[in-house]
Coordinates of C-alpha atoms in Angstrom, one line a residue:
M802 CA -1.9 -14.5 -19.5
S803 CA -3.3 -15.9 -22.7
Q804 CA -1.6 -15.3 -26.0
G805 CA -4.5 -13.2 -27.1
D806 CA -4.0 -10.9 -24.2
M807 CA -0.2 -10.8 -24.7
A808 CA -0.6 -9.9 -28.3
K809 CA -2.2 -6.5 -27.4
P810 CA 0.2 -3.7 -26.5
L811 CA -0.6 -2.8 -22.9
L812 CA 0.3 0.8 -23.2
G813 CA -1.0 1.6 -26.7
N814 CA 1.2 3.4 -29.3
Q815 CA 3.0 5.8 -27.1
G816 CA 6.5 7.0 -28.0
I817 CA 9.6 7.1 -25.9
E818 CA 9.1 9.7 -23.2
G819 CA 6.0 10.9 -25.1
D820 CA 7.8 11.2 -28.5
P821 CA 5.0 10.7 -31.1
S822 CA 7.6 10.2 -33.9
I823 CA 8.1 6.6 -32.9
T824 CA 6.1 4.3 -35.1
P825 CA 5.2 0.6 -34.3
A826 CA 7.9 -1.9 -35.3
A827 CA 5.7 -5.0 -35.2
G828 CA 6.3 -7.4 -38.0
R829 CA 10.1 -7.1 -38.3
T830 CA 12.4 -10.0 -37.6
I831 CA 14.2 -10.0 -34.2
G832 CA 17.1 -12.2 -33.3
V833 CA 17.7 -13.7 -29.8
L834 CA 21.1 -15.3 -29.0
G835 CA 20.7 -17.6 -26.0
S836 CA 18.3 -20.3 -24.8
G837 CA 18.0 -19.6 -21.1
D838 CA 14.9 -18.5 -19.1
F839 CA 15.1 -14.9 -20.1
A840 CA 15.7 -15.7 -23.8
R841 CA 12.6 -18.0 -23.8
S842 CA 10.5 -15.4 -22.1
L843 CA 11.7 -12.7 -24.4
A844 CA 11.0 -14.8 -27.5
I845 CA 7.4 -15.6 -26.2
R846 CA 6.7 -11.9 -25.6
L847 CA 8.1 -10.9 -29.0
V848 CA 6.1 -13.5 -30.8
C849 CA 2.9 -12.5 -29.0
S850 CA 3.6 -8.8 -29.8
G851 CA 3.6 -9.5 -33.6
F852 CA 7.4 -9.9 -34.3
K853 CA 9.1 -12.6 -36.2
V854 CA 11.6 -14.3 -33.9
V855 CA 14.8 -16.2 -34.8
V856 CA 16.5 -17.8 -31.9
G857 CA 20.2 -18.7 -32.2
S858 CA 21.4 -21.6 -30.1
R859 CA 24.4 -23.9 -30.0
N860 CA 22.0 -26.9 -29.7
P861 CA 18.9 -25.9 -31.7
K862 CA 17.4 -29.4 -31.9
R863 CA 17.5 -29.9 -28.1
K864 CA 16.2 -26.3 -27.3
A865 CA 13.6 -26.0 -30.0
G866 CA 10.8 -27.5 -27.8
L867 CA 11.4 -24.8 -25.1
F868 CA 10.4 -22.0 -27.5
P869 CA 7.0 -21.1 -29.0
S870 CA 6.3 -22.9 -32.3
A871 CA 6.1 -19.5 -34.1
A872 CA 9.8 -18.8 -33.3
E873 CA 12.5 -20.3 -35.5
V874 CA 15.2 -22.0 -33.5
T875 CA 18.4 -22.4 -35.4
F876 CA 22.2 -22.2 -35.1
Q877 CA 23.6 -18.8 -34.0
A878 CA 25.3 -18.1 -37.3
D879 CA 22.0 -18.7 -39.2
A880 CA 20.1 -16.5 -36.8
V881 CA 22.5 -13.6 -37.1
K882 CA 22.2 -13.6 -40.9
K883 CA 18.4 -13.2 -40.8
T884 CA 18.0 -10.1 -38.7
D885 CA 19.6 -6.7 -38.0
V886 CA 18.4 -6.4 -34.3
I887 CA 19.7 -9.1 -32.0
F888 CA 19.1 -9.5 -28.3
V889 CA 22.2 -10.9 -26.6
A890 CA 20.7 -13.0 -23.8
V891 CA 23.9 -14.7 -22.6
F892 CA 26.1 -14.1 -19.6
R893 CA 29.1 -11.7 -19.8
E894 CA 31.5 -14.7 -19.3
H895 CA 30.1 -16.2 -22.6
Y896 CA 30.4 -13.0 -24.7
S897 CA 33.8 -14.3 -26.1
T898 CA 32.0 -17.4 -27.6
L899 CA 30.3 -15.0 -30.0
C900 CA 33.6 -13.7 -31.4
D901 CA 33.4 -16.3 -34.3
L902 CA 30.3 -14.4 -35.5
A903 CA 32.1 -11.0 -35.6
D904 CA 32.2 -10.8 -39.4
M905 CA 28.4 -11.5 -39.7
L906 CA 27.6 -9.1 -36.9
V907 CA 29.1 -6.0 -38.6
G908 CA 26.6 -3.2 -38.8
K909 CA 23.9 -4.9 -36.6
I910 CA 22.3 -3.7 -33.4
L911 CA 23.1 -5.8 -30.3
V912 CA 20.8 -5.3 -27.4
D913 CA 22.6 -6.3 -24.2
V914 CA 20.1 -7.5 -21.5
S915 CA 22.6 -8.9 -19.0
N916 CA 23.1 -8.0 -15.3
N917 CA 25.9 -8.3 -12.9
T918 CA 25.9 -10.4 -9.7
E919 CA 27.3 -7.5 -7.6
I920 CA 27.1 -3.7 -7.8
N921 CA 30.1 -2.3 -9.7
H922 CA 31.6 -5.8 -9.9
Q923 CA 33.5 -5.0 -13.1
K924 CA 35.5 -1.9 -14.0
E925 CA 33.3 -1.5 -17.1
S926 CA 29.7 -2.3 -17.7
N927 CA 28.6 -5.4 -19.6
A928 CA 27.4 -3.4 -22.5
E929 CA 30.7 -1.5 -22.8
Y930 CA 32.5 -4.8 -22.7
L931 CA 30.3 -6.2 -25.4
A932 CA 30.9 -3.0 -27.5
S933 CA 34.7 -3.5 -27.1
L934 CA 34.5 -7.0 -28.4
F935 CA 32.4 -6.0 -31.4
P936 CA 33.4 -2.5 -32.4
A937 CA 31.7 -2.8 -35.8
C938 CA 28.3 -3.3 -34.1
T939 CA 26.0 -0.8 -32.4
V940 CA 25.4 -1.9 -28.8
V941 CA 22.2 -0.8 -26.9
K942 CA 21.7 -1.5 -23.2
G943 CA 18.1 -2.3 -22.4
F944 CA 15.6 -4.8 -20.9
N945 CA 17.9 -5.7 -18.0
V946 CA 15.5 -4.2 -15.4
V947 CA 12.6 -6.4 -16.7
S948 CA 12.2 -9.9 -15.3
A949 CA 11.4 -13.1 -17.3
W950 CA 8.2 -13.3 -15.3
T951 CA 7.2 -9.8 -16.5
L952 CA 8.0 -10.6 -20.1
Q953 CA 5.7 -13.7 -20.0
S954 CA 2.8 -12.2 -17.9
G955 CA 2.9 -8.8 -19.6
A956 CA 3.9 -5.4 -18.2
R957 CA 1.5 -5.5 -15.4
D958 CA 3.6 -6.6 -12.4
G959 CA 6.6 -4.7 -11.3
N960 CA 8.1 -1.8 -13.3
K961 CA 6.8 -1.1 -16.8
Q962 CA 9.8 1.0 -17.7
V963 CA 12.6 -0.2 -20.0
L964 CA 15.8 1.8 -19.5
I965 CA 17.7 2.3 -22.7
C966 CA 21.1 3.8 -23.4
S967 CA 23.5 3.8 -26.4
N968 CA 25.9 6.1 -28.2
N969 CA 23.7 5.8 -31.4
Q970 CA 20.4 7.7 -31.4
E971 CA 18.9 5.7 -34.3
A972 CA 19.7 2.4 -32.6
K973 CA 18.1 3.6 -29.4
R974 CA 15.0 4.7 -31.3
T975 CA 14.7 1.2 -32.9
V976 CA 14.9 -0.6 -29.6
A977 CA 12.5 1.9 -28.1
E978 CA 10.0 1.0 -30.9
I979 CA 10.3 -2.7 -30.0
A980 CA 9.9 -2.0 -26.3
Q981 CA 6.8 0.1 -26.9
V982 CA 5.1 -2.6 -29.1
M983 CA 5.8 -5.1 -26.4
G984 CA 3.8 -3.0 -23.9
F985 CA 6.6 -1.3 -22.0
T986 CA 7.6 2.3 -21.5
P987 CA 11.0 3.0 -23.1
V988 CA 13.1 5.6 -21.2
D989 CA 16.1 7.2 -22.8
M990 CA 19.0 7.2 -20.3
G991 CA 21.5 8.8 -22.5
C992 CA 24.8 7.5 -23.8
M993 CA 26.6 4.2 -23.1
S994 CA 28.3 5.6 -20.0
S995 CA 24.9 5.2 -18.3
A996 CA 25.0 1.4 -18.7
R997 CA 26.9 0.9 -15.5
E998 CA 24.2 2.7 -13.5
I999 CA 21.4 0.8 -15.3
E1000 CA 23.0 -2.5 -14.6
N1001 CA 23.2 -1.6 -10.9
I1002 CA 19.5 -0.8 -10.6
P1003 CA 18.2 -4.4 -10.4
L1004 CA 20.8 -5.2 -7.7
R1005 CA 19.5 -2.5 -5.3
L1006 CA 16.7 -3.6 -2.9
L1007 CA 14.1 -0.9 -2.1
P1008 CA 16.4 2.1 -2.4
A1009 CA 13.4 4.5 -2.5
W1010 CA 12.4 3.3 1.0
R1011 CA 15.6 4.1 2.8
I1012 CA 15.1 7.8 3.4
P1013 CA 11.4 7.4 4.5
I1014 CA 12.3 4.5 6.8
F1015 CA 15.2 6.4 8.4
L1016 CA 12.9 9.4 8.8
A1017 CA 10.2 7.3 10.4
L1018 CA 12.7 5.7 12.8
G1019 CA 14.2 9.1 13.7
L1020 CA 10.7 10.5 14.5
F1021 CA 9.9 7.4 16.5
L1022 CA 13.0 7.6 18.6
C1023 CA 12.4 11.3 19.3
F1024 CA 8.8 10.9 20.3
F1025 CA 9.5 7.7 22.2
T1026 CA 12.2 9.4 24.2
Y1027 CA 9.9 12.3 25.1
N1028 CA 7.0 10.0 26.1
L1029 CA 9.4 7.8 28.1
I1030 CA 10.6 10.8 30.1
R1031 CA 7.1 12.1 30.5
Q1032 CA 5.3 8.8 31.5
V1033 CA 8.1 6.8 33.2
I1034 CA 11.2 8.7 34.2
H1035 CA 9.4 11.9 35.5
P1036 CA 6.9 10.1 37.8
Y1037 CA 9.8 8.0 39.2
I1038 CA 11.9 11.1 40.0
R1039 CA 9.1 13.2 41.4
E1040 CA 6.9 10.5 43.1
Q1041 CA 9.2 7.4 43.3
K1042 CA 6.6 5.5 41.3
N1043 CA 7.9 2.6 39.2
K1044 CA 6.1 2.6 35.9
L1045 CA 8.5 0.7 33.7
Y1046 CA 5.7 -1.6 32.8
K1047 CA 4.3 1.1 30.5
I1048 CA 7.3 1.0 28.1
P1049 CA 6.3 -2.1 25.9
I1050 CA 2.7 -1.1 25.2
E1051 CA 1.6 2.3 26.5
V1052 CA 4.6 4.4 25.7
V1053 CA 4.9 2.8 22.2
N1054 CA 1.2 3.3 21.7
T1055 CA 1.5 7.0 22.6
T1056 CA 4.4 7.4 20.2
L1057 CA 2.9 5.8 17.1
P1058 CA 0.1 8.3 16.4
C1059 CA 2.6 11.2 16.8
V1060 CA 4.8 9.6 14.1
A1061 CA 1.8 9.0 11.9
Y1062 CA 0.6 12.6 12.2
V1063 CA 4.0 14.0 11.3
M1064 CA 4.6 11.6 8.5
L1065 CA 1.2 12.4 7.0
S1066 CA 1.9 16.1 7.2
L1067 CA 5.2 15.5 5.4
V1068 CA 3.2 13.9 2.5
Y1069 CA 1.4 17.1 1.7
L1070 CA 3.9 19.8 2.8
P1071 CA 6.2 19.4 -0.3
G1072 CA 3.2 19.9 -2.6
V1073 CA 2.5 23.2 -0.9
L1074 CA 6.1 24.3 -1.1
A1075 CA 6.3 23.3 -4.8
A1076 CA 3.1 25.4 -5.5
C1077 CA 4.6 28.4 -3.6
L1078 CA 7.8 28.1 -5.7
Q1079 CA 5.9 28.0 -8.9
L1080 CA 3.9 31.1 -7.9
Y1081 CA 7.1 32.8 -6.9
Y1082 CA 8.9 32.1 -10.1
G1083 CA 5.8 32.6 -12.2
T1084 CA 6.2 29.3 -14.2
K1085 CA 5.7 25.6 -13.6
Y1086 CA 8.5 24.6 -16.0
R1087 CA 11.4 25.6 -13.7
R1088 CA 13.2 22.7 -12.0
F1089 CA 12.6 22.3 -8.3
P1090 CA 15.6 22.2 -5.9
D1091 CA 17.1 18.7 -5.5
W1092 CA 16.0 18.4 -1.9
L1093 CA 12.4 19.2 -2.8
D1094 CA 12.5 17.0 -5.9
Q1095 CA 13.7 14.1 -3.7
W1096 CA 11.0 14.9 -1.1
L1097 CA 8.3 14.9 -3.8
Q1098 CA 9.4 11.5 -5.1
H1099 CA 9.3 9.9 -1.6
R1100 CA 5.8 11.1 -0.7
K1101 CA 4.0 7.8 -1.4
Q1102 CA 6.5 5.8 0.7
I1103 CA 6.1 8.3 3.5
G1104 CA 2.3 8.1 3.3
L1105 CA 2.4 4.3 3.5
L1106 CA 4.7 4.4 6.5
S1107 CA 2.2 6.9 8.1
F1108 CA -0.6 4.4 7.5
F1109 CA 1.6 1.6 8.9
C1110 CA 2.1 3.6 12.2
A1111 CA -1.6 4.4 12.4
A1112 CA -2.5 0.8 11.9
L1113 CA -0.1 -0.3 14.6
H1114 CA -1.6 2.3 16.9
A1115 CA -5.1 0.9 16.3
V1116 CA -3.8 -2.6 17.1
Y1117 CA -2.0 -1.5 20.2
S1118 CA -5.1 0.4 21.4
L1119 CA -7.2 -2.7 21.1
C1120 CA -4.7 -4.6 23.2
L1121 CA -4.7 -2.1 26.1
P1122 CA -7.6 -3.7 28.0
M1123 CA -5.9 -7.1 27.7
R1124 CA -2.9 -6.1 29.8
R1125 CA -2.5 -7.5 33.3
S1126 CA -1.7 -4.0 34.6
H1127 CA -5.0 -2.7 33.3
R1128 CA -6.9 -5.5 35.1
Y1129 CA -5.1 -4.7 38.4
Q1130 CA -6.0 -1.0 37.9
L1131 CA -9.7 -1.8 37.4
I1132 CA -9.7 -4.0 40.5
E1133 CA -8.0 -1.3 42.5
T1134 CA -10.5 1.4 41.3
A1135 CA -13.4 -0.9 42.2
V1136 CA -12.0 -1.5 45.7
K1137 CA -11.5 2.3 46.2
Q1138 CA -15.1 2.9 45.1
A1139 CA -16.4 0.3 47.5
V1140 CA -14.4 1.7 50.4
E1141 CA -15.6 5.2 49.6
K1142 CA -19.2 3.8 49.0
K1143 CA -19.5 5.5 45.7
M1144 CA -22.5 4.1 43.8
N1145 CA -22.3 6.3 40.6
I1146 CA -19.1 7.4 39.0
W1147 CA -20.5 8.3 35.6
V1148 CA -18.9 11.5 34.2
E1149 CA -20.9 12.7 31.2
E1150 CA -18.1 14.9 29.8
E1151 CA -15.5 12.2 29.9
V1152 CA -17.8 9.7 28.3
W1153 CA -18.6 12.0 25.4
R1154 CA -15.0 13.0 24.9
M1155 CA -13.9 9.4 24.7
E1156 CA -16.7 8.4 22.3
I1157 CA -16.0 11.3 19.9
Y1158 CA -12.2 10.6 20.2
I1159 CA -12.7 6.9 19.1
S1160 CA -15.1 7.8 16.4
V1161 CA -12.8 10.4 14.8
G1162 CA -9.9 8.0 15.1
I1163 CA -11.8 5.3 13.2
I1164 CA -12.8 7.7 10.5
A1165 CA -9.2 9.0 10.2
L1166 CA -7.8 5.5 10.0
G1167 CA -10.4 4.7 7.3
L1168 CA -9.4 7.7 5.2
L1169 CA -5.7 6.9 5.6
S1170 CA -6.4 3.3 4.5
L1171 CA -8.1 4.6 1.4
L1172 CA -5.1 6.8 0.6
A1173 CA -2.7 3.8 1.2
I1174 CA -4.8 1.6 -1.1
T1175 CA -4.7 4.1 -3.9
S1176 CA -0.9 4.5 -3.5
L1177 CA -0.2 0.8 -3.8
P1178 CA -0.5 0.5 -7.7
S1179 CA 2.1 3.3 -8.2
I1180 CA 4.4 1.8 -5.6
A1181 CA 4.1 -1.6 -7.3
N1182 CA 4.9 -0.1 -10.7
S1183 CA 8.1 1.5 -9.3
L1184 CA 9.5 -1.9 -8.2
N1185 CA 12.3 -3.5 -10.1
W1186 CA 12.3 -7.2 -10.7
R1187 CA 14.4 -8.0 -7.6
E1188 CA 12.2 -6.0 -5.3
F1189 CA 9.0 -7.5 -6.8
S1190 CA 10.4 -11.1 -6.5
F1191 CA 11.6 -10.3 -2.9
I1192 CA 8.1 -9.3 -1.9
Q1193 CA 6.5 -12.3 -3.6
I1194 CA 8.9 -14.7 -1.9
R1195 CA 8.2 -13.2 1.5
Q1196 CA 4.5 -13.5 0.8
R1197 CA 4.9 -17.2 -0.2
E1198 CA 7.0 -17.9 2.9
H1199 CA 4.3 -16.2 5.1
I1200 CA 1.5 -18.3 3.5
N1201 CA 3.5 -21.5 3.8
S1202 CA 4.3 -20.8 7.4
R1203 CA 0.6 -20.3 8.1
H1204 CA -0.2 -23.5 6.4
R1205 CA 2.4 -25.4 8.4
V1206 CA 1.0 -23.9 11.6
S1207 CA -2.5 -24.8 10.5
G1208 CA -1.5 -28.3 9.7
E1209 CA 0.3 -28.7 13.1
G1210 CA -2.9 -27.4 14.8
C1211 CA -5.1 -30.0 13.0
S1212 CA -2.7 -32.8 13.8
H1213 CA -2.7 -31.7 17.4
W1214 CA -6.5 -31.8 17.6
N1215 CA -6.6 -35.2 15.8
V1216 CA -4.1 -36.7 18.2
G1217 CA -6.1 -35.2 21.1

């Protein structure tokens, strides 16, 4: 992203959670303590958003070249003196190195952006620990769910939300103003006791997908068991026919559309229930029950899993004629027709039924694909930095593996 693009707030002048009282804070001086990747990305984003940035480093001469020229890189003590809002971009283990600055930090706002390496690794959150070291300061937890990549490229990839918590309302409002001008959506998470939960969020991988995935697996097992009994076990018991060969392809292919249909119905059913509750209570402002609220929040994930099952069903259906068992059945049918001297086996009703069935299936898959595509942006926006980087890494691994296979194939032909 060019600096011209980054200088524009991506979300306009919206307030925290729709609060119009928040005014732009661009132009004020912001301090950054630290010189790591996140500190550099933070400084770049702040400068391009119109802030004056002072970076405090233990080695300012060596680190100055890593920061934008508009940012002033100086010693930590000098940086602290020049600003009232300071981003602490150092690890928890290094908080104690800032104790020499305690007298100069009195009355200032410290924004803790750190994360842990494990969930609930410490008894207290990093922000609470920082507050205990500097009781004369106001500590705000924020920006820890935003990655260095998102800071540099703008709030377009991953989650645009910046979760903020503190025991001081005015300090939260100040940090919210800064987040808004940077192009993010500030979300007030309450008092400092919420910092522990906020620090755990980036460590969780795809938590919103757990319930939908378990639901899809449960439905698949139920329908698979039913189809297994109906297509394999029942013929064996009644007619002593061994049809185990149907399990890998045919039974799975019969199961997938059942799961897709049920999952798709579960996407729209909670909306109907929510509308009925609103009509029953006569207001749309009453809170839904927790189970319905959770159901509504997982609709997009359920819909994408429905599309996944439908897409798999289409692929499995295309593979049905490739099976060896299907070829044997065709040969067997042809032999029977030759023995019985049947010249015409055309059944008009069956032909029309199959043509209509395939046509409707293609249209349904197309509509479901459209719904899935429209859901992708909101799903991407709900990803935290770990989830977003996890997906990007898997995509790169897949592309690299394809390139390796392609290269091996080329070398094979060259040798040949």
